[in-house]
Coordinates of C-alpha atoms and ligand atoms in Angstrom, one line a residue:
X5 CA -217.4 -17.7 2.9
X6 CA -220.1 -15.2 1.8
X7 CA -222.7 -14.8 4.5
X8 CA -226.3 -15.2 3.4
X9 CA -228.7 -12.6 4.7
X10 CA -231.5 -14.1 6.8
X11 CA -234.1 -11.7 5.3
X12 CA -235.3 -11.0 1.7
X13 CA -236.5 -7.9 0.0
X14 CA -240.2 -7.2 0.6
X15 CA -240.3 -9.5 3.7
X16 CA -242.3 -8.1 6.6
X17 CA -241.8 -8.9 10.3
X18 CA -242.5 -7.5 13.7
X19 CA -239.6 -6.0 15.7
X20 CA -238.6 -3.6 18.4
X21 CA -236.3 -0.7 17.5
X22 CA -233.1 -1.2 19.5
X23 CA -230.9 1.7 18.5
X24 CA -230.5 4.9 16.5
X25 CA -227.7 5.4 14.0
X26 CA -225.6 8.6 13.8
X27 CA -227.7 9.5 10.7
X28 CA -231.0 9.1 12.5
X29 CA -232.2 5.7 11.3
X30 CA -233.8 3.3 13.7
X31 CA -232.1 -0.1 14.0
X32 CA -233.9 -3.4 14.2
X33 CA -232.4 -6.9 14.3
X34 CA -233.5 -10.0 12.5
X35 CA -231.6 -12.7 14.4
X36 CA -228.4 -10.7 14.6
X37 CA -228.8 -9.1 11.2
X38 CA -229.2 -5.3 11.4
X39 CA -231.8 -3.4 9.4
X40 CA -231.9 0.4 9.2
X41 CA -235.3 1.9 9.2
X42 CA -236.2 5.5 8.6
X43 CA -238.5 7.3 11.0
X44 CA -238.3 4.6 13.7
X45 CA -237.4 5.6 17.3
X46 CA -235.7 3.2 19.8
X47 CA -238.3 1.4 22.0
X48 CA -241.0 1.4 19.3
X49 CA -242.6 -1.8 18.2
X50 CA -243.1 -1.8 14.4
X51 CA -243.8 -4.0 11.5
X52 CA -240.8 -3.6 9.2
X53 CA -240.9 -4.0 5.4
X54 CA -237.5 -4.8 4.0
X55 CA -236.6 -2.5 1.1
X56 CA -233.0 -3.5 0.4
X57 CA -230.6 -6.3 1.5
X58 CA -226.8 -6.4 1.3
X59 CA -224.7 -9.2 2.7
X60 CA -224.1 -7.4 6.0
X61 CA -227.2 -5.3 6.6
X62 CA -230.5 -4.2 5.2
X63 CA -232.8 -1.2 4.9
X64 CA -236.4 -1.1 5.7
X65 CA -239.5 1.1 6.2
X66 CA -242.2 1.2 8.8
X67 CA -245.2 -0.7 7.5
X68 CA -247.1 -0.2 10.7
X69 CA -246.2 1.4 14.0
X70 CA -247.5 -0.7 16.9
X71 CA -246.3 1.4 19.7
X72 CA -245.0 5.0 20.0
X73 CA -241.9 6.1 21.9
X74 CA -242.2 9.1 24.3
X75 CA -239.2 10.5 22.4
X76 CA -241.2 10.8 19.2
X77 CA -242.1 14.3 18.1
X78 CA -245.7 13.5 17.4
X79 CA -246.6 17.1 16.4
X80 CA -244.2 17.2 13.5
X81 CA -245.6 17.9 10.1
X82 CA -245.1 15.0 7.6
X83 CA -243.8 17.6 5.1
X84 CA -240.9 18.4 7.3
X85 CA -239.8 14.7 7.5
X86 CA -240.2 14.2 3.8
X87 CA -238.2 17.3 3.0
X88 CA -235.0 15.7 4.2
X89 CA -233.7 19.0 5.6
X90 CA -234.4 17.9 9.2
X91 CA -233.5 14.3 9.5
X92 CA -233.9 14.2 13.3
X93 CA -237.1 16.1 13.4
X94 CA -239.1 13.0 14.3
X95 CA -237.4 13.1 17.7
X96 CA -238.4 15.6 20.4
X97 CA -235.8 18.2 20.9
X98 CA -234.7 16.8 24.4
X99 CA -234.3 13.3 22.7
X100 CA -232.2 14.9 19.9
X101 CA -229.9 16.4 22.5
X102 CA -229.5 13.1 24.3
X103 CA -228.9 11.3 21.0
X104 CA -226.0 13.7 20.3
X105 CA -224.5 13.2 23.7
X106 CA -224.7 9.5 23.3
X107 CA -223.1 9.6 19.9
X108 CA -220.1 11.5 21.3
X109 CA -219.8 9.0 24.2
X110 CA -220.0 6.0 21.7
X111 CA -217.2 7.2 19.5
X112 CA -214.9 7.7 22.5
X113 CA -215.8 4.2 23.7
X114 CA -214.8 2.8 20.4
X115 CA -211.4 4.5 20.6
X116 CA -211.1 3.2 24.2
X117 CA -210.6 6.8 25.5
X118 CA -212.3 7.3 28.9
X119 CA -214.1 10.6 29.0
X120 CA -217.2 12.1 30.5
X121 CA -219.6 13.6 28.0
X122 CA -221.7 16.4 29.4
X123 CA -225.4 16.8 28.4
X124 CA -225.7 18.7 25.1
X125 CA -226.3 22.4 25.4
X126 CA -229.4 23.1 23.2
X127 CA -231.2 26.1 21.8
X128 CA -234.3 27.6 23.2
X129 CA -236.1 27.7 19.8
X130 CA -234.4 25.1 17.6
X131 CA -235.9 26.2 14.3
X132 CA -235.2 28.9 11.8
X133 CA -231.6 29.4 13.0
X134 CA -229.5 29.2 9.9
X135 CA -228.0 32.5 8.8
X136 CA -227.0 31.1 5.4
X137 CA -228.7 29.2 2.6
X138 CA -227.3 27.7 -0.6
X139 CA -230.2 26.7 -2.7
X140 CA -229.9 24.7 -6.0
X141 CA -231.6 26.1 -9.0
X142 CA -232.9 23.7 -11.7
X143 CA -235.6 23.7 -14.3
X144 CA -238.8 21.7 -13.5
X145 CA -241.7 21.6 -16.0
X146 CA -240.1 24.4 -18.0
X147 CA -239.8 26.7 -15.0
X148 CA -236.8 27.9 -13.0
X149 CA -237.3 26.2 -9.6
X150 CA -235.6 26.3 -6.2
X151 CA -235.6 23.5 -3.7
X152 CA -233.7 20.8 -2.0
X153 CA -231.8 17.6 -3.0
X154 CA -232.5 14.6 -0.7
X155 CA -229.4 12.9 0.4
X156 CA -228.0 10.6 -2.3
X157 CA -230.5 11.9 -4.9
X158 CA -230.1 14.3 -7.8
X159 CA -233.7 15.2 -8.3
X160 CA -234.7 18.6 -7.1
X161 CA -237.6 18.7 -4.7
X162 CA -239.3 22.1 -5.1
X163 CA -239.5 23.8 -1.6
X164 CA -240.2 27.2 -0.2
X165 CA -240.1 26.7 3.6
X166 CA -236.8 25.2 4.7
X167 CA -237.8 25.1 8.4
X168 CA -234.3 25.5 9.8
X169 CA -233.3 28.6 7.9
X170 CA -233.9 32.2 9.0
X171 CA -237.5 32.8 7.6
X172 CA -236.3 36.0 6.1
X173 CA -233.8 34.0 4.0
X174 CA -236.6 31.7 2.9
X175 CA -238.6 34.7 1.8
X176 CA -235.7 36.2 -0.1
X177 CA -235.1 32.9 -2.0
X178 CA -238.7 32.9 -3.3
X179 CA -238.5 36.6 -4.2
X180 CA -235.2 36.1 -6.1
X181 CA -236.6 33.0 -7.8
X182 CA -239.5 35.0 -9.1
X183 CA -237.3 37.8 -10.3
X184 CA -235.1 35.3 -12.3
X185 CA -238.3 33.8 -13.7
X186 CA -239.5 37.2 -14.7
X187 CA -236.4 37.8 -16.9
X188 CA -236.5 34.3 -18.3
X189 CA -233.0 33.4 -16.9
X190 CA -232.2 29.8 -17.6
X191 CA -231.6 27.5 -14.7
X192 CA -228.5 25.3 -14.7
X193 CA -228.9 21.9 -16.5
X194 CA -226.5 19.5 -14.8
X195 CA -226.7 16.8 -17.4
X196 CA -225.8 18.9 -20.4
X197 CA -223.8 21.5 -18.4
X198 CA -225.9 24.3 -19.9
X199 CA -228.0 27.1 -18.5
X200 CA -227.0 30.0 -16.3
X201 CA -227.9 30.1 -12.6
X202 CA -226.7 27.1 -10.5
X203 CA -227.3 28.2 -7.0
X204 CA -228.7 31.1 -5.0
X205 CA -226.7 31.8 -1.9
X206 CA -228.2 34.2 0.8
X207 CA -226.5 35.2 4.0
X208 CA -228.2 37.4 6.6
X209 CA -226.5 39.0 9.6
X210 CA -228.2 37.8 12.8
X211 CA -227.8 41.2 14.6
X212 CA -227.1 43.5 11.7
X213 CA -229.9 42.1 9.4
X214 CA -227.6 42.9 6.5
X215 CA -228.2 40.6 3.6
X216 CA -225.9 39.3 0.9
X217 CA -227.2 37.7 -2.3
X218 CA -224.8 35.6 -4.4
X219 CA -226.0 34.2 -7.8
X220 CA -223.7 31.4 -8.7
X221 CA -223.6 31.1 -12.5
X222 CA -222.2 28.6 -15.0
X223 CA -222.0 31.3 -17.7
X224 CA -219.7 34.3 -17.3
X225 CA -222.6 36.6 -18.4
X226 CA -225.7 37.0 -16.4
X227 CA -228.4 38.2 -18.8
X228 CA -230.5 41.1 -17.6
X229 CA -228.1 41.6 -14.7
X230 CA -229.0 45.3 -14.2
X231 CA -232.7 44.6 -14.1
X232 CA -232.3 41.7 -11.7
X233 CA -230.2 43.8 -9.4
X234 CA -232.7 46.7 -9.4
X235 CA -235.6 44.3 -8.7
X236 CA -233.8 42.6 -5.9
X237 CA -232.9 45.9 -4.3
X238 CA -236.5 47.1 -4.5
X239 CA -238.0 43.9 -3.2
X240 CA -235.5 43.2 -0.4
X241 CA -234.4 46.4 1.3
X242 CA -232.1 44.5 3.7
X243 CA -229.8 43.5 0.8
X244 CA -226.5 45.5 0.9
X245 CA -224.5 43.2 -1.4
X246 CA -225.3 41.5 -4.7
X247 CA -222.6 39.3 -6.1
X248 CA -222.2 37.1 -9.1
X249 CA -220.0 34.1 -8.5
X250 CA -218.9 32.3 -11.6
X251 CA -218.4 28.5 -11.4
X252 CA -217.9 27.1 -14.9
X253 CA -216.8 23.6 -13.7
X254 CA -218.7 20.4 -13.9
X255 CA -218.6 19.8 -10.2
X256 CA -220.6 19.4 -7.0
X257 CA -218.5 22.2 -5.4
X258 CA -221.0 25.0 -5.1
X259 CA -218.9 28.2 -5.4
X260 CA -216.3 29.1 -8.0
X261 CA -213.5 31.5 -7.2
X262 CA -214.5 34.5 -9.4
X263 CA -216.7 37.0 -7.7
X264 CA -218.2 40.1 -9.4
X265 CA -219.8 42.6 -7.2
X266 CA -223.0 43.5 -9.2
X267 CA -224.1 46.0 -6.7
X268 CA -223.2 47.3 -3.2
X269 CA -220.5 46.0 -0.8
X270 CA -218.2 43.0 -1.2
X271 CA -219.0 41.7 2.3
X272 CA -221.7 42.0 5.0
X273 CA -221.1 42.8 8.6
X274 CA -222.4 41.0 11.7
X275 CA -221.4 40.8 15.3
X276 CA -220.5 38.0 17.6
X277 CA -219.9 38.5 21.4
X278 CA -219.7 42.3 20.7
X279 CA -217.1 42.1 18.0
X280 CA -217.8 43.1 14.4
X281 CA -217.0 40.8 11.5
X282 CA -217.0 41.4 7.8
X283 CA -218.0 38.3 6.0
X284 CA -217.2 37.8 2.3
X285 CA -218.9 35.3 -0.1
X286 CA -216.2 32.6 0.0
X287 CA -215.5 32.7 3.7
X288 CA -216.6 30.2 6.2
X289 CA -218.8 31.7 8.9
X290 CA -220.6 29.7 11.6
X291 CA -224.2 29.1 10.5
X292 CA -225.9 29.3 13.9
X293 CA -224.9 32.7 15.4
X294 CA -226.8 32.4 18.7
X295 CA -225.1 29.0 19.4
X296 CA -221.8 30.1 18.1
X297 CA -221.7 32.7 20.9
X298 CA -222.4 29.8 23.4
X299 CA -219.7 27.7 21.7
X300 CA -217.0 30.4 21.9
X301 CA -218.0 31.3 25.4
X302 CA -217.8 27.7 26.5
X303 CA -214.5 27.2 24.8
X304 CA -213.1 30.4 26.3
X305 CA -214.3 29.4 29.8
X306 CA -212.9 25.9 29.5
X307 CA -209.6 27.2 28.3
X308 CA -209.2 29.4 31.5
X309 CA -207.2 31.9 29.4
X310 CA -204.7 34.2 31.2
X311 CA -203.5 37.7 30.1
X312 CA -200.0 36.3 29.6
X313 CA -201.1 33.5 27.2
X314 CA -199.7 33.2 23.7
X315 CA -202.3 31.4 21.7
X316 CA -202.5 29.7 18.3
X317 CA -205.9 29.6 16.5
X318 CA -205.5 26.9 13.8
X319 CA -208.3 26.9 11.1
X320 CA -209.1 30.5 12.0
X321 CA -211.6 31.3 9.2
X322 CA -212.4 35.0 9.3
X323 CA -210.8 35.3 12.7
X324 CA -213.9 34.9 14.9
X325 CA -212.2 32.8 17.6
X326 CA -209.0 34.9 17.5
X327 CA -210.8 38.2 17.9
X328 CA -213.3 37.0 20.6
X329 CA -210.4 35.8 22.8
X330 CA -207.9 38.5 21.9
X331 CA -208.9 40.7 24.9
X332 CA -208.2 37.9 27.4
X333 CA -204.7 37.0 26.2
X334 CA -201.3 38.4 25.2
X335 CA -201.4 37.5 21.5
X336 CA -203.1 35.2 19.0
X337 CA -201.6 33.7 15.8
X338 CA -204.1 32.4 13.3
X339 CA -203.7 30.1 10.3
X340 CA -206.3 29.6 7.5
X341 CA -206.1 28.1 4.0
X342 CA -208.7 30.2 2.1
X343 CA -207.0 33.5 1.0
X344 CA -210.3 35.5 1.1
X345 CA -210.9 34.4 4.6
X346 CA -207.4 35.5 5.7
X347 CA -208.1 38.9 4.1
X348 CA -211.4 39.1 6.0
X349 CA -209.7 38.1 9.2
X350 CA -207.1 40.9 8.8
X351 CA -209.8 43.4 8.0
X352 CA -211.8 42.2 11.0
X353 CA -208.8 42.8 13.3
X354 CA -208.7 46.4 12.0
X355 CA -212.4 47.0 12.3
X356 CA -212.2 46.0 16.0
X357 CA -209.0 47.9 16.6
X358 CA -207.3 44.7 17.8
X359 CA -203.6 44.7 17.4
X360 CA -202.4 41.6 19.2
X361 CA -203.6 39.1 16.5
X362 CA -201.9 38.0 13.4
X363 CA -203.2 35.8 10.5
X364 CA -201.1 33.7 8.2
X365 CA -202.3 32.1 4.9
X366 CA -201.5 28.4 4.6
X367 CA -202.3 24.9 5.5
X368 CA -202.5 24.4 9.2
X369 CA -200.6 21.1 8.8
X370 CA -197.7 22.9 7.2
X371 CA -197.7 26.1 9.4
X372 CA -197.8 24.2 12.6
X373 CA -194.8 22.1 11.6
X374 CA -193.0 25.3 10.6
X375 CA -193.8 27.1 13.9
X376 CA -192.7 24.0 15.9
X377 CA -189.4 24.0 14.0
X378 CA -189.0 27.7 14.7
X379 CA -189.3 27.0 18.4
X380 CA -192.7 28.7 18.9
X381 CA -194.0 27.9 22.4
X382 CA -197.7 28.8 22.7
X383 CA -199.5 28.3 26.0
X384 CA -202.8 27.4 24.4
X385 CA -203.7 26.0 20.9
X386 CA -207.2 26.2 19.6
X387 CA -208.0 23.7 16.9
X388 CA -211.3 24.0 14.8
X389 CA -210.7 21.7 11.8
X390 CA -213.2 20.7 9.1
X391 CA -214.9 17.3 9.4
X392 CA -211.9 15.3 8.4
X393 CA -210.1 16.3 11.6
X394 CA -206.4 16.6 12.1
X395 CA -203.4 14.9 10.6
X396 CA -200.7 13.0 12.5
X397 CA -198.1 15.7 11.5
X398 CA -200.2 18.5 12.9
X399 CA -200.7 16.6 16.2
X400 CA -196.9 15.9 16.3
X401 CA -196.2 19.6 15.7
X402 CA -198.7 20.6 18.4
X403 CA -197.2 18.3 20.9
X404 CA -193.7 19.5 20.1
X405 CA -194.7 23.0 20.9
X406 CA -195.7 21.7 24.3
X407 CA -198.8 23.9 25.0
X408 CA -200.3 23.7 28.5
X409 CA -203.7 23.3 26.8
X410 CA -205.2 22.3 23.5
X411 CA -208.8 23.4 22.9
X412 CA -210.4 21.2 20.3
X413 CA -213.6 22.4 18.7
X414 CA -215.0 19.6 16.6
X415 CA -217.9 19.3 14.1
X416 CA -217.3 15.5 13.7
X417 CA -217.2 13.3 16.8
X418 CA -215.6 10.4 14.9
X419 CA -212.5 12.3 13.9
X420 CA -212.4 14.1 17.3
X421 CA -212.2 10.8 19.2
X422 CA -209.6 9.5 16.8
X423 CA -207.5 12.6 17.3
X424 CA -207.9 12.7 21.1
X425 CA -206.6 9.2 21.2
X426 CA -203.5 10.3 19.3
X427 CA -203.0 13.2 21.7
X428 CA -203.4 10.8 24.7
X429 CA -200.7 8.6 23.2
X430 CA -198.3 11.6 23.5
X431 CA -199.1 12.5 27.1
X432 CA -202.1 14.8 26.9
X433 CA -205.3 14.1 28.8
X434 CA -208.9 15.3 28.5
X435 CA -209.5 17.8 31.2
X436 CA -213.1 17.9 32.5
X437 CA -216.1 16.9 30.3
X438 CA -216.4 16.8 26.6
X439 CA -219.1 19.4 25.9
X440 CA -221.5 18.9 23.0
X441 CA -223.2 22.1 21.9
X442 CA -226.1 21.9 19.4
X443 CA -225.2 24.1 16.5
X444 CA -227.4 22.2 14.1
X445 CA -230.8 21.3 15.7
X446 CA -233.0 18.9 13.7
X447 CA -230.0 17.6 11.8
X448 CA -227.5 14.9 12.5
X449 CA -224.5 17.2 12.9
X450 CA -222.7 17.2 16.3
X451 CA -220.4 20.0 17.5
X452 CA -218.4 19.8 20.7
X453 CA -215.6 21.3 22.8
X454 CA -212.8 19.3 24.4
X455 CA -209.9 20.6 26.4
X456 CA -206.7 18.6 26.6
X457 CA -203.9 19.3 29.1
X458 CA -200.4 18.2 29.4
Ligands
SAH507 N1 -212.6 28.9 13.5 C1 -213.5 29.5 12.5 C2 -213.5 28.5 11.2 C3 -213.8 27.1 11.5 S1 -214.2 26.2 10.1 C4 -214.8 29.7 13.0 O1 -215.2 29.3 14.1 O2 -215.6 30.4 12.3 C5 -212.8 25.5 9.5 C6 -211.9 26.5 8.7 O3 -210.7 25.7 8.3 C7 -212.5 27.0 7.4 O4 -212.3 28.4 7.4 C8 -211.6 26.4 6.3 O5 -211.5 27.2 5.2 C9 -210.3 26.1 7.0 N2 -209.5 25.1 6.5 C10 -209.8 23.9 5.9 N3 -208.7 23.1 5.7 C11 -207.7 23.8 6.2 C12 -206.3 23.5 6.3 N4 -205.8 22.4 5.9 N5 -205.5 24.5 6.9 C13 -206.0 25.6 7.4 N6 -207.3 25.9 7.3 C14 -208.1 25.0 6.7

């Protein structure tokens, strides 16, 4: 029998916000029917206006706020909230950190895995932290424009201040936009798959201040490339690398796989915990360098590494974890699926004069099974997978290798809790607290470190 919703669109009623969803919406209930309300904080009394109803839940907006939670960031500029780049910015920073801790605890509860979740480690200044921007370029009113897509929308919102990005990167984006305008370069037209520049990517070294500019183009040819390069170099002296990345596909994937160095180096350098890293345009590199140091330090301390340890670093990227732990252990073996990242990782081992690390190209799922079959017996396995988490095969292979410890660095609590439950089913237990670390202040993303022992 199809349930009938107890509310209708445009209905208004008074309610108290009872919860906050993982994506930062307040929850109110009408009878038992949940309605998700943007910019509503638990404890607040509001008048809700229903904007949409499905058979199991609805959406609403705040028509009037009747009381204000102490967790509300009352100082926040309305522009920040409307921008969509900072979906948790209506909460004070301490409330954001508590929210992230609770979210991790909630997903473990759902999996019936008993753990203690430590308070989230936060940043001193939780703004302007991102070292990388990928900004869509579209035409608005006949002009090449840079901005931001709100979630679920495909209309570009022009924007110059991105709040959570390194302000030097925000400045650079505007400068590059103006240079592209000057030479009448066509912005990408998604509907007709025409135009030239799709995305401007900028990365800036946190310590080195070296800047890389990547112009992602639909067309193979970038008109006026020489002039554009000269103007960028003149206006932005931190730039050491200008790259054209060609992406001819009709796709939401930002980068293509062809890179042309238009000027300068093919990678920038930066440091993390005293090690130097070359970072190419296609390689993953953590976006919040200050907190990445905290993350790696926390993971290293929790792992209680010994000089005799043989370590696997699965999902190794450009080798940042491998190289920061290499001095504390006997050897590290990394695996990573992006060929350019593996090249960067090998180069990074050379740059740092580290000779007890090795990187292999492949899928972690396959390599781990292969290594288990070959009888490899690591003492510690680091796992740092993308949001979708691990596969059963990878977990089986990890268990077969019988490491004393598994250090799981997660950017998605839901898949973390699911995977930890699978490890527990095979005799591993969470050792100590699960430690959330706020890599992404003002946003809904949650990073954490968990150590499992046999
Ligand atoms: N440990 C690194 C990278 C973590 S991000 C760091 O802290 O910087 C996750 C990495 O996993 C990315 O580099 C991504 O390219 C890689 N990756 C994604 N799927 C993979 C797979 N199936 N096998 C191996 N690596 C994969």
